[in-house]
Coordinates of C-alpha atoms in Angstrom, one line a residue:
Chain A
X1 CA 316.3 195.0 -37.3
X2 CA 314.8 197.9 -34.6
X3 CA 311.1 197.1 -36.8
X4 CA 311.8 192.8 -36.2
X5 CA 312.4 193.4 -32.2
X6 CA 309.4 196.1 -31.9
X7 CA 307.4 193.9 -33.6
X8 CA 308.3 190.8 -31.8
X9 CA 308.1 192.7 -28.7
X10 CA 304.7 194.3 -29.5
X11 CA 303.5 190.8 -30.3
X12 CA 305.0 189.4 -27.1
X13 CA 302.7 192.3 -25.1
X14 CA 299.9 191.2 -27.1
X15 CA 299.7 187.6 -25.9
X16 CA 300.6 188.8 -22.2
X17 CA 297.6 190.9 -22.6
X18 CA 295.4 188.1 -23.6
X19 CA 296.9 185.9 -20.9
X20 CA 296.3 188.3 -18.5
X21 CA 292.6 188.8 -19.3
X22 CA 292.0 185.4 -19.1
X23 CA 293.7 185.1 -15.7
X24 CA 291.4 188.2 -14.5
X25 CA 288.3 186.6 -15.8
X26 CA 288.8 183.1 -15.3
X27 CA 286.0 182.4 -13.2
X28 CA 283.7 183.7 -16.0
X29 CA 285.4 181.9 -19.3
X30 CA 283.7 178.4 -20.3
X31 CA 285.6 175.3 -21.1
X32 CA 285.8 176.7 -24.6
X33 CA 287.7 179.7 -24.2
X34 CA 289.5 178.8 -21.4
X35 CA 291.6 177.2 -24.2
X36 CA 291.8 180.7 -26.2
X37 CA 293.3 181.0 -22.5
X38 CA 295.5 178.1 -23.1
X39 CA 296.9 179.4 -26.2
X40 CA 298.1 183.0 -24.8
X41 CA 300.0 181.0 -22.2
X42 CA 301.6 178.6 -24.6
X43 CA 302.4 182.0 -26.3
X44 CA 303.9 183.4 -23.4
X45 CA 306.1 180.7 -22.8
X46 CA 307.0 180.5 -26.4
X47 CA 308.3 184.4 -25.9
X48 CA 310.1 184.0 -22.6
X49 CA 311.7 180.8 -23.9
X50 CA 312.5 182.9 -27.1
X51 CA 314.0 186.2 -25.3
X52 CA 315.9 183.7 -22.6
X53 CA 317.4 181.8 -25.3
X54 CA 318.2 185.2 -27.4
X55 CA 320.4 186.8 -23.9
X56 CA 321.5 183.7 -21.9
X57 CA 322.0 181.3 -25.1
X58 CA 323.0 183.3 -28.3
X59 CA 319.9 182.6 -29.9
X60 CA 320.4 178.5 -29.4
X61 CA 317.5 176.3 -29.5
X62 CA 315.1 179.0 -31.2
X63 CA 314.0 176.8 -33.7
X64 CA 313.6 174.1 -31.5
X65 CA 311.3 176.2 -29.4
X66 CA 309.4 178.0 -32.2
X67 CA 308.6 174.2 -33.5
X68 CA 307.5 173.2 -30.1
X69 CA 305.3 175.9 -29.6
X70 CA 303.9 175.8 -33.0
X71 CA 303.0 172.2 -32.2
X72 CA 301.3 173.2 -29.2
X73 CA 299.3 176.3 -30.4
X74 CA 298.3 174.6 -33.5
X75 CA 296.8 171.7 -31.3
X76 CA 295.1 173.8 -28.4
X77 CA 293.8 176.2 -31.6
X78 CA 292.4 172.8 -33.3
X79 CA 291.5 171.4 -30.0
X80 CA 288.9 174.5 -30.0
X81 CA 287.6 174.5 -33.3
X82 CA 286.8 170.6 -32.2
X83 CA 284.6 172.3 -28.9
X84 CA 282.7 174.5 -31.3
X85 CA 282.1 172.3 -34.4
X86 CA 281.8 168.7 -33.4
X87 CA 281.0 167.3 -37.0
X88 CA 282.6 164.0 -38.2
X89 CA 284.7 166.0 -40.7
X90 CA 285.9 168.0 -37.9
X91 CA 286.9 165.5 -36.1
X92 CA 288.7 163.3 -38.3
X93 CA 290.0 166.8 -39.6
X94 CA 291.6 167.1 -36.1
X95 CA 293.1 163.4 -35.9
X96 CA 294.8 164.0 -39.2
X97 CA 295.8 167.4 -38.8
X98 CA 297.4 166.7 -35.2
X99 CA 299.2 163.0 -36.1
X100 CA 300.6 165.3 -39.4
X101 CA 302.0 168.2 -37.4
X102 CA 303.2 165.4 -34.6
X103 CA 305.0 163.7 -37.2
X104 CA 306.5 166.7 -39.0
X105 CA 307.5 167.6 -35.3
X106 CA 309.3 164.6 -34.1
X107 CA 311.1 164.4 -37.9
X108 CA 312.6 168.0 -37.1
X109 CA 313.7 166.9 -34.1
X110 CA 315.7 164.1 -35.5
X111 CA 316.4 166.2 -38.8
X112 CA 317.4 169.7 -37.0
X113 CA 317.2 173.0 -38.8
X114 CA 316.0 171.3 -42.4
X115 CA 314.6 174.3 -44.0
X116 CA 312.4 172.0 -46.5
X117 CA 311.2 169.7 -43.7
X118 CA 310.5 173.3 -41.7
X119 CA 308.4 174.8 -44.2
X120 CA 306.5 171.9 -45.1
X121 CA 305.7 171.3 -41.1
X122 CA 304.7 175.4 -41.5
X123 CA 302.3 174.4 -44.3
X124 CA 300.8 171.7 -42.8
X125 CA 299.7 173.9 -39.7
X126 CA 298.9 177.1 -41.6
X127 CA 296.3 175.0 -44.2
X128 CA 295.1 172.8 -41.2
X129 CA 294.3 175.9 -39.2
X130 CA 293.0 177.7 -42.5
X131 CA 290.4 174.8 -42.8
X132 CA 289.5 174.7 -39.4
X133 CA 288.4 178.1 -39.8
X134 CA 286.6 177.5 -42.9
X135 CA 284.5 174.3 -41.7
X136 CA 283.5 176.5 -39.0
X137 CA 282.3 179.7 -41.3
X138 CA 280.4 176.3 -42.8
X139 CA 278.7 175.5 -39.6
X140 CA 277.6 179.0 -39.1
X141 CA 275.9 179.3 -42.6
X142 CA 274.3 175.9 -42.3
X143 CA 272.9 176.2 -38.4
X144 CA 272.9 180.1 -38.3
X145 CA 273.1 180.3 -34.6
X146 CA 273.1 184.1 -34.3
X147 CA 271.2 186.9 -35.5
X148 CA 274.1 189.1 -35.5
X149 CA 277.6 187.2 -36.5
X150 CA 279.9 190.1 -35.1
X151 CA 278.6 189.4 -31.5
X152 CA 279.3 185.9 -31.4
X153 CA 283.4 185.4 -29.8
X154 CA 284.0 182.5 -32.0
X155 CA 283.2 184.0 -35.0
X156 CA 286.1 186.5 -34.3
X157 CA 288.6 183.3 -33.4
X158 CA 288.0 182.2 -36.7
X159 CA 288.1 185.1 -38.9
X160 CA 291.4 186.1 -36.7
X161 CA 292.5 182.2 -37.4
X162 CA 291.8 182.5 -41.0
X163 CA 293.5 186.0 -41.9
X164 CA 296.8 185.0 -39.4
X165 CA 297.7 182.1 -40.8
X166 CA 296.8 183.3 -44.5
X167 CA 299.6 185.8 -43.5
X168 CA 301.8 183.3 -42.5
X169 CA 301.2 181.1 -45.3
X170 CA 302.1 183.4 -47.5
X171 CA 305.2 184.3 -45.8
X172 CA 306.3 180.6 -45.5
X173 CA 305.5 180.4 -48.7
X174 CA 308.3 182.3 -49.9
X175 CA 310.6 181.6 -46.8
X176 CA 312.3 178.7 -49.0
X177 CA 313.2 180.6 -52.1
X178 CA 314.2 183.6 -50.3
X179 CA 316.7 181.4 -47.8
X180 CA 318.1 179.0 -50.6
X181 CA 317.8 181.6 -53.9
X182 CA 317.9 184.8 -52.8
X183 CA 320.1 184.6 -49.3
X184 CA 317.8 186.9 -48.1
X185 CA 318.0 187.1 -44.5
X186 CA 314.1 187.1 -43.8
X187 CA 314.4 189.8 -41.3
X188 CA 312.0 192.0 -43.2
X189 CA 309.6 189.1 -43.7
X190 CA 309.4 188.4 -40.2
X191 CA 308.4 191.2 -39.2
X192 CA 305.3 190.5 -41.1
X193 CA 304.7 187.7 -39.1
X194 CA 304.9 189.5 -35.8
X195 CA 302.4 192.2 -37.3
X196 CA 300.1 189.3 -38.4
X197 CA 300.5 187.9 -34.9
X198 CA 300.0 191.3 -33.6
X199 CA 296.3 191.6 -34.9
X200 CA 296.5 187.9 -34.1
X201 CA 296.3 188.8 -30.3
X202 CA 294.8 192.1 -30.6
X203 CA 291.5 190.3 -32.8
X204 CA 291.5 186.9 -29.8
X205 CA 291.5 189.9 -26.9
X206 CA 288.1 191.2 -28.2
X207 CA 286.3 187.7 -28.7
X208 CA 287.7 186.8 -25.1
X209 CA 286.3 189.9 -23.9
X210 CA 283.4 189.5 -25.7
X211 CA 282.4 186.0 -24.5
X212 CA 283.3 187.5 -21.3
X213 CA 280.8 190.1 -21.4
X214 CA 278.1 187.3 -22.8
X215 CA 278.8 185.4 -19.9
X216 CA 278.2 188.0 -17.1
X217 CA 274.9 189.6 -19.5
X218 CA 273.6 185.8 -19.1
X219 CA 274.7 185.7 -15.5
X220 CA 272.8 188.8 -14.6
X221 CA 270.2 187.7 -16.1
X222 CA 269.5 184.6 -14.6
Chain B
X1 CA 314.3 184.0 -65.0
X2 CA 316.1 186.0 -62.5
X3 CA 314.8 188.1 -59.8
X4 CA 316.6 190.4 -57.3
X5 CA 315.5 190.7 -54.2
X6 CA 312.9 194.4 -54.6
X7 CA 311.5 192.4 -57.3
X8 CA 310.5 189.4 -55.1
X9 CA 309.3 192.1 -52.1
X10 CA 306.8 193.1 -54.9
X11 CA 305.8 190.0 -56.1
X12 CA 305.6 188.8 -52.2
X13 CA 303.4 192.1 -51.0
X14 CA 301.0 191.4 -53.8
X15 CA 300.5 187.8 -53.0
X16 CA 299.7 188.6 -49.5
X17 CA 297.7 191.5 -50.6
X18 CA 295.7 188.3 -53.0
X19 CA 295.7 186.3 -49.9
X20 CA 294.3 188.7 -47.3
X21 CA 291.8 189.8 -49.4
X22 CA 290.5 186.7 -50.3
X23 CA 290.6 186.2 -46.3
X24 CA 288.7 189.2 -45.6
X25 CA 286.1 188.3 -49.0
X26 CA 285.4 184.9 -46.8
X27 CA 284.7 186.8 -43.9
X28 CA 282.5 189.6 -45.4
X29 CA 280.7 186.7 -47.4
X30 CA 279.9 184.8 -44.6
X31 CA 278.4 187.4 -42.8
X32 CA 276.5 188.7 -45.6
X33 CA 275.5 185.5 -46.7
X34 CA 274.1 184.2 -43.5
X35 CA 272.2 187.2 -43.4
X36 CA 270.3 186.7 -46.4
X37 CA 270.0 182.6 -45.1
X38 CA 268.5 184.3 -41.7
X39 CA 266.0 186.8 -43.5
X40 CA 264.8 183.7 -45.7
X41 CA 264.7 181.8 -42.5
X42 CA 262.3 184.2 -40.9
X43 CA 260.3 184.9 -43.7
X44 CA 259.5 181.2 -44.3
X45 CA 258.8 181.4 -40.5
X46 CA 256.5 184.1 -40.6
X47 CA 254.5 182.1 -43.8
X48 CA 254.1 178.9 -41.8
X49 CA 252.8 181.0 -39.0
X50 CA 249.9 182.7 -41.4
X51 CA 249.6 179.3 -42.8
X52 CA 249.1 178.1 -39.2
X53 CA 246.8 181.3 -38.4
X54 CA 244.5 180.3 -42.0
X55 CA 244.1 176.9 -41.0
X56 CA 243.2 177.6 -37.4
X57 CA 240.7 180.4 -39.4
X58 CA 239.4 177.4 -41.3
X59 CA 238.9 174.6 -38.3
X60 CA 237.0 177.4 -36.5
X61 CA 234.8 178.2 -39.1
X62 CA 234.0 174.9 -40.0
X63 CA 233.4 174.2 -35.8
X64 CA 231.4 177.1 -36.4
X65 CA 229.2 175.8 -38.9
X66 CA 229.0 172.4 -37.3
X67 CA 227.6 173.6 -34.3
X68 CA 225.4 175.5 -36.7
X69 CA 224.2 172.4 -38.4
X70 CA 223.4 170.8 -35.1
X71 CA 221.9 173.0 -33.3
X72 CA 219.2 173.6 -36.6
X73 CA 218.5 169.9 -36.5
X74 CA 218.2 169.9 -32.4
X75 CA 215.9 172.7 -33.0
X76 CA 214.1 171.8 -36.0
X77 CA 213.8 168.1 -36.0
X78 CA 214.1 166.6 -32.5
X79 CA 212.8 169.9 -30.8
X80 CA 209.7 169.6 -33.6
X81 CA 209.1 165.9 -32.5
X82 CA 209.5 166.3 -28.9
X83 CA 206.6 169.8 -29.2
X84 CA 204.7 167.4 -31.5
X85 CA 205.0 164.0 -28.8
X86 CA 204.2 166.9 -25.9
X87 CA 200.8 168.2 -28.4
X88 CA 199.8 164.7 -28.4
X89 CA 200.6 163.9 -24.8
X90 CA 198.4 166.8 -24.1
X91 CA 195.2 165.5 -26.3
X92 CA 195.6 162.7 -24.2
X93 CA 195.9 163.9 -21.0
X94 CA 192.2 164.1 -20.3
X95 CA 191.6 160.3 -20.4
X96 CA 194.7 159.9 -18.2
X97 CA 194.4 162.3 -15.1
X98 CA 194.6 160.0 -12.6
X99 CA 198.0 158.4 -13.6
X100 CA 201.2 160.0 -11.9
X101 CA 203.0 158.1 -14.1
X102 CA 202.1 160.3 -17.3
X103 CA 202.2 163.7 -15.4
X104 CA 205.5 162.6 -14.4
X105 CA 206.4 161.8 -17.9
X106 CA 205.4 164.9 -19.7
X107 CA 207.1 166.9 -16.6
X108 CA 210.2 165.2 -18.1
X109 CA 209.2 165.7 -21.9
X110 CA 208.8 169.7 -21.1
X111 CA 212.8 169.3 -19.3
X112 CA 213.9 167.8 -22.0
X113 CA 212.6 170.1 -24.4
X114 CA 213.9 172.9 -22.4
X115 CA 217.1 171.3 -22.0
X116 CA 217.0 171.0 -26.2
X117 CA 216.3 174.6 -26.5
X118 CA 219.3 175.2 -24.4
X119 CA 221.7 173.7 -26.3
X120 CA 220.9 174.6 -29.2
X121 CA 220.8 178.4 -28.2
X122 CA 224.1 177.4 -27.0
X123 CA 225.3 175.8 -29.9
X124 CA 224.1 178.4 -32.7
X125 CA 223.9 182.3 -30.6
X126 CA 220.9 183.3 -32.8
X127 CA 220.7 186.8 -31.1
X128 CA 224.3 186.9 -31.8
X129 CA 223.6 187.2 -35.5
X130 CA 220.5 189.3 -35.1
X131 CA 221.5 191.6 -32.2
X132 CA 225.2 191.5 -31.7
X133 CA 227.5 191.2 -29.3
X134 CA 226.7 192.9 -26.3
X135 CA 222.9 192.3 -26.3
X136 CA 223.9 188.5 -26.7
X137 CA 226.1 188.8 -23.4
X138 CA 223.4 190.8 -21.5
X139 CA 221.1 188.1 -22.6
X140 CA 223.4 185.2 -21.2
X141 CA 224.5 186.9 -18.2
X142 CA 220.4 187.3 -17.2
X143 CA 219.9 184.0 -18.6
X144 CA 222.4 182.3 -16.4
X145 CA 221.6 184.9 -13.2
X146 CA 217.9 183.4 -13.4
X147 CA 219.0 179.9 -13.1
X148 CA 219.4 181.1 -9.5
X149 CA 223.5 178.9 -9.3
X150 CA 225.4 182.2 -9.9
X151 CA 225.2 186.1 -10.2
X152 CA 226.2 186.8 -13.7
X153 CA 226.9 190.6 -14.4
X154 CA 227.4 192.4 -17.4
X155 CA 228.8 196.5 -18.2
X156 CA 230.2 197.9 -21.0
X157 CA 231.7 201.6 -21.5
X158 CA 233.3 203.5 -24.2
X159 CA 232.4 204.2 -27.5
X160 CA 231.1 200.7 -29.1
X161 CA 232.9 200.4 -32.9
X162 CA 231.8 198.0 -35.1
X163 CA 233.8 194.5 -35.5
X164 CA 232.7 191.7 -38.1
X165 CA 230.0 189.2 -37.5
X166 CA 233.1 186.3 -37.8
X167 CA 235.0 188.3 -34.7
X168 CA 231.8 188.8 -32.4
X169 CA 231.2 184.9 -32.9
X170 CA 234.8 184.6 -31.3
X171 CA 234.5 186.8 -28.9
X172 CA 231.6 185.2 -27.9
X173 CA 233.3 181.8 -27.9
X174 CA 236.0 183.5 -25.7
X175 CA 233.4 184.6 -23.0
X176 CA 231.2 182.0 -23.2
X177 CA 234.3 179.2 -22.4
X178 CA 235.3 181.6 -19.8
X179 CA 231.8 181.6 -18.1
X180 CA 231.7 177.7 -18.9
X181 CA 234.6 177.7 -16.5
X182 CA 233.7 179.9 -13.8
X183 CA 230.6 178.0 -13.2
X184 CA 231.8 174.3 -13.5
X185 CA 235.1 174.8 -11.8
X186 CA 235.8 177.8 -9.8
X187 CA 232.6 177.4 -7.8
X188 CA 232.2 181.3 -7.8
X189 CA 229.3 183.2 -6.6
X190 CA 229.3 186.2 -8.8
X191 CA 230.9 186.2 -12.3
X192 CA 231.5 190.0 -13.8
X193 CA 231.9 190.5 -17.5
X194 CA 233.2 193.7 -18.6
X195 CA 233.2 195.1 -22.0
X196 CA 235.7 198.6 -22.4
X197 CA 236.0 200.3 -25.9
X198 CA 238.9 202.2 -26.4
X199 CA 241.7 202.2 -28.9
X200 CA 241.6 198.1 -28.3
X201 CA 238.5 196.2 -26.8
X202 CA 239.5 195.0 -23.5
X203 CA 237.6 192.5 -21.9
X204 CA 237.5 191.6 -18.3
X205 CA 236.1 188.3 -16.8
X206 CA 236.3 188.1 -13.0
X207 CA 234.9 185.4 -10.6
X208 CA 235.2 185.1 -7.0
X209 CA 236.0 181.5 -7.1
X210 CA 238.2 179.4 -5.7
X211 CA 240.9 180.4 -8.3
X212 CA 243.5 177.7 -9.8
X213 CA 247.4 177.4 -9.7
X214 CA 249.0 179.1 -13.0
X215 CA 251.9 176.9 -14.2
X216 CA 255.3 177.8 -14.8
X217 CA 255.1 177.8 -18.8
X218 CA 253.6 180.2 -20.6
X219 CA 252.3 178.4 -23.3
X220 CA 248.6 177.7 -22.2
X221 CA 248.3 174.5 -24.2
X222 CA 251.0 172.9 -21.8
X223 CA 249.0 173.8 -18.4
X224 CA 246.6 171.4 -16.6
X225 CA 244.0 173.5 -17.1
X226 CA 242.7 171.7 -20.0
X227 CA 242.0 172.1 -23.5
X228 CA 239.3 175.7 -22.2
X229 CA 242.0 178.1 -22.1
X230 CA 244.1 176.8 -24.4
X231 CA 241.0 177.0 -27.2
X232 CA 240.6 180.9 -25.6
X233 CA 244.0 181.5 -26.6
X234 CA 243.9 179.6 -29.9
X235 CA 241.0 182.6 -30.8
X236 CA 242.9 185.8 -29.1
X237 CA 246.1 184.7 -31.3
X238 CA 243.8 184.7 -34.8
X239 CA 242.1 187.9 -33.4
X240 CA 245.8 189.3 -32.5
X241 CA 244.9 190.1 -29.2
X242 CA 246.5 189.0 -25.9
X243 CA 245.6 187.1 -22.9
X244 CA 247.0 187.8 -19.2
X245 CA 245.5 185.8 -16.4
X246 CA 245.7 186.9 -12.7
X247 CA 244.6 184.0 -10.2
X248 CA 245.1 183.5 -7.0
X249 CA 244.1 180.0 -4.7
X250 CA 240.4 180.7 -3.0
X251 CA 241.1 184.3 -3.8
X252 CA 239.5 183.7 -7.6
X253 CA 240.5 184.8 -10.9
X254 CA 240.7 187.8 -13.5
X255 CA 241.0 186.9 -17.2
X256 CA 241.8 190.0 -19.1
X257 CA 242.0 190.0 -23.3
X258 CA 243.0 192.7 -25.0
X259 CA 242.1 192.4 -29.1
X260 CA 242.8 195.3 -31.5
X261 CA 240.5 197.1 -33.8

């Protein structure tokens, strides 16, 4: 239980620390990362909600709010990957993806705290995000944009897009047999998602900083 | 088949062991592999480019030998006729001495023949083949001093090496343009042509003319300075030299090429 709250916690500083780097650099993030920006604060929110309805609410509405947030991340997260690869299969990619989670979303709501319902809603984001990352990696190797991959930001969102949620697939995955088979009580298995979400965080940070630090270079040079 | 709980940890730490390596393998493999697409990319780059270079090569050569051709038939079959025409003018002449008409006419036949010779030394640098370079400059800077419109000047220091025949021609081509320029267009008064061997041949062209306005772009075939300079730099690229230009308006202009050996 102490390694699930550090974690969570740790995670929770994570995506302040993002946030807060965007706030302190707004002025030199483009539209495109100012939605990296966007998903730290949807993050933030998603924690303060979280820890607010852990002390003042015995832990009420926590599912509620993790499926509202995921709803949110997953479309600001997509909403980028649309900005940076604007091919037709991107976008139809988006429309679907987005009207799938929507509808998963709005289901829960009417069919609270259905595990099967939960975990495919889980999928659906997790695969859409996975492929997101993938068309990208695509793009790169069909326009190669960059001598060097490692300095360009996005290149980082993805690969930390694609490793995350390959975590959280996994541990989705097996959220169902462990809940309904094993009565397991997942508290070891979430952790793993906070660590994922850890690196998560830690992996956006350095491609915000590093878009930041494009930015100025190209600044000062002009 | 029943599992207890360790078991399933197991079996759920190596799928996400599978599954984070085959994340990271996508990762690795795009990098690598848009490495290898960005090498090919450059090296298909740099064959177009000698491709570009062997055609350029080729065009020139074959201007070359065009101007070649020309100038032998200029010199050897309407130069011929126009000396034979003035031999037979001349036979004449003594039955004809009072007519102003004829002396008139043969002053123009000797012009023209002149003006023949001209071209064709133009066209085809005999002394270029026979004497080289810097004899061939010294000649044309003398050549074009006499003709009284501007003071051509001519030095050259260091230690001469020697450069093919199919360089000198370019070289040639280079100064002669630049020359071509000075005196049609910069209205200078004094043209100086310098000639420095060193580790590279640098070569300096200066007028005192009236200058021109360098453009923004770099790329000499997009300024309004005609197809001249960007023909120069056309030759300094297949010689892999460079080209810097300093000009200034009525404060005239300094060509400087720089070509290694």
């Amino acid at each position: 239980m102490i390694f699930l709250k550090s974690t969570h916690y740790i995670q929770a500083f994570c995506s302040f620390f993002l946030f807060i780097i965007f706030l302190g650099n707004y002025r030199n993030i483009n539209q495109k990362f100012k939605l990296v920006g966007a998903a730290a604060f949807v993050s933030v929110m998603g924690n303060i909600f979280q820890i607010t309805s852990t002390f003042f609410f015995h832990s009420a509405y926590m599912n509620q709010i993790g499926e509202a947030y995921q709803l949110f991340f997953a479309f600001i997260i997509s909403l980028f990957f649309l900005q940076i690869n604007r091919s037709k299969f991107s976008q139809l990619l988006f429309y679907l993806f987005n009207l799938s989670c929507f509808v998963c979303w709005v289901l829960l709501l009417v069919y609270l705290n259905d595990n099967n319902l939960f975990s495919i809603y889980s999928v659906i984001t997790y695969v859409g995000l996975i492929l997101f990352a993938i068309l990208y990696f695509t793009y790169l190797l069909k326009y190669l944009p960059a001598e060097n991959l490692l300095r360009i930001p996005e290149f980082w969102v993805a690969a930390a897009v694609l490793f995350n949620f390959s975590g959280y697939l996994i541990v989705t995955l097996t959220y169902g047999y462990l809940v309904e088979v094993l009565k397991e009580n997942m508290i070891l298995y979430w952790s793993f998602y906070n660590v994922f979400s850890i690196i998560f965080f830690s992996v956006l940070s350095y491609a915000l900083l590093l878009h930041i630090k494009t930015v100025k270079i190209a600044l000062h040079e002009h | 088949m029943n599992i207890n709980n360790n078991e399933f940890f197991v079996i759920f730490l190596i799928g996400l062991a599978i599954v984070l390596l085959l994340s990271f393998t996508i990762i690795v493999f795009v990098i690598a592999y848009q490495k290898r697409m960005l090498n090919e990319k450059l090296k298909r780059e740099k064959l177009e480019v000698v491709y570009q270079q062997k055609m350029l090569e080729a065009t020139l050569i074959s201007q070359e030998n065009e101007r070649g051709r020309i100038a032998a038939d200029l010199h050897d079959s309407v130069g011929a006729m126009l000396s034979t025409i003035r031999l037979s003018l001349h036979a004449a002449e003594g039955q004809l001495k009072e007519n102003n008409l004829f002396a008139s006419s043969k002053q123009m036949l000797d012009e023209t023949i002149e003006t023949i010779r001209r071209i064709s030394r133009d066209l085809l640098p005999i002394n270029l083949e026979k004497f080289g370079l810097s004899f061939t400059l010294q000649e044309m800077a003398e050549r074009v001093t006499l003709s009284g419109k501007v003071k051509v000047s001519f030095t050259e220091v260091g230690n001469k090496k020697e450069i093919k025949k199919e360089k000198e021609v370019q070289l040639f081509r280079i100064i002669q343009e630049l020359m071509n320029n000075a005196l049609k267009h910069s209205g200078a008064s004094e043209v100086i042509v310098n000639m420095n061997w060193s580790d590279s041949l640098n070569i300096k062209v200066k007028d005192n003319g009236k200058g021109f306005e360098l453009p923004v772009s770099t790329e000499l075939h997009t300024m309004e300075t005609g197809v001249g300079l960007h023909s120069i730099n056309l030759r300094i690229k297949l010689l892999n030299g460079t080209f810097h230009i300093h000009t200034e308006k009525e404060k005239g202009s300094e060509f400087l090429i720089t070509i290694p050996l």
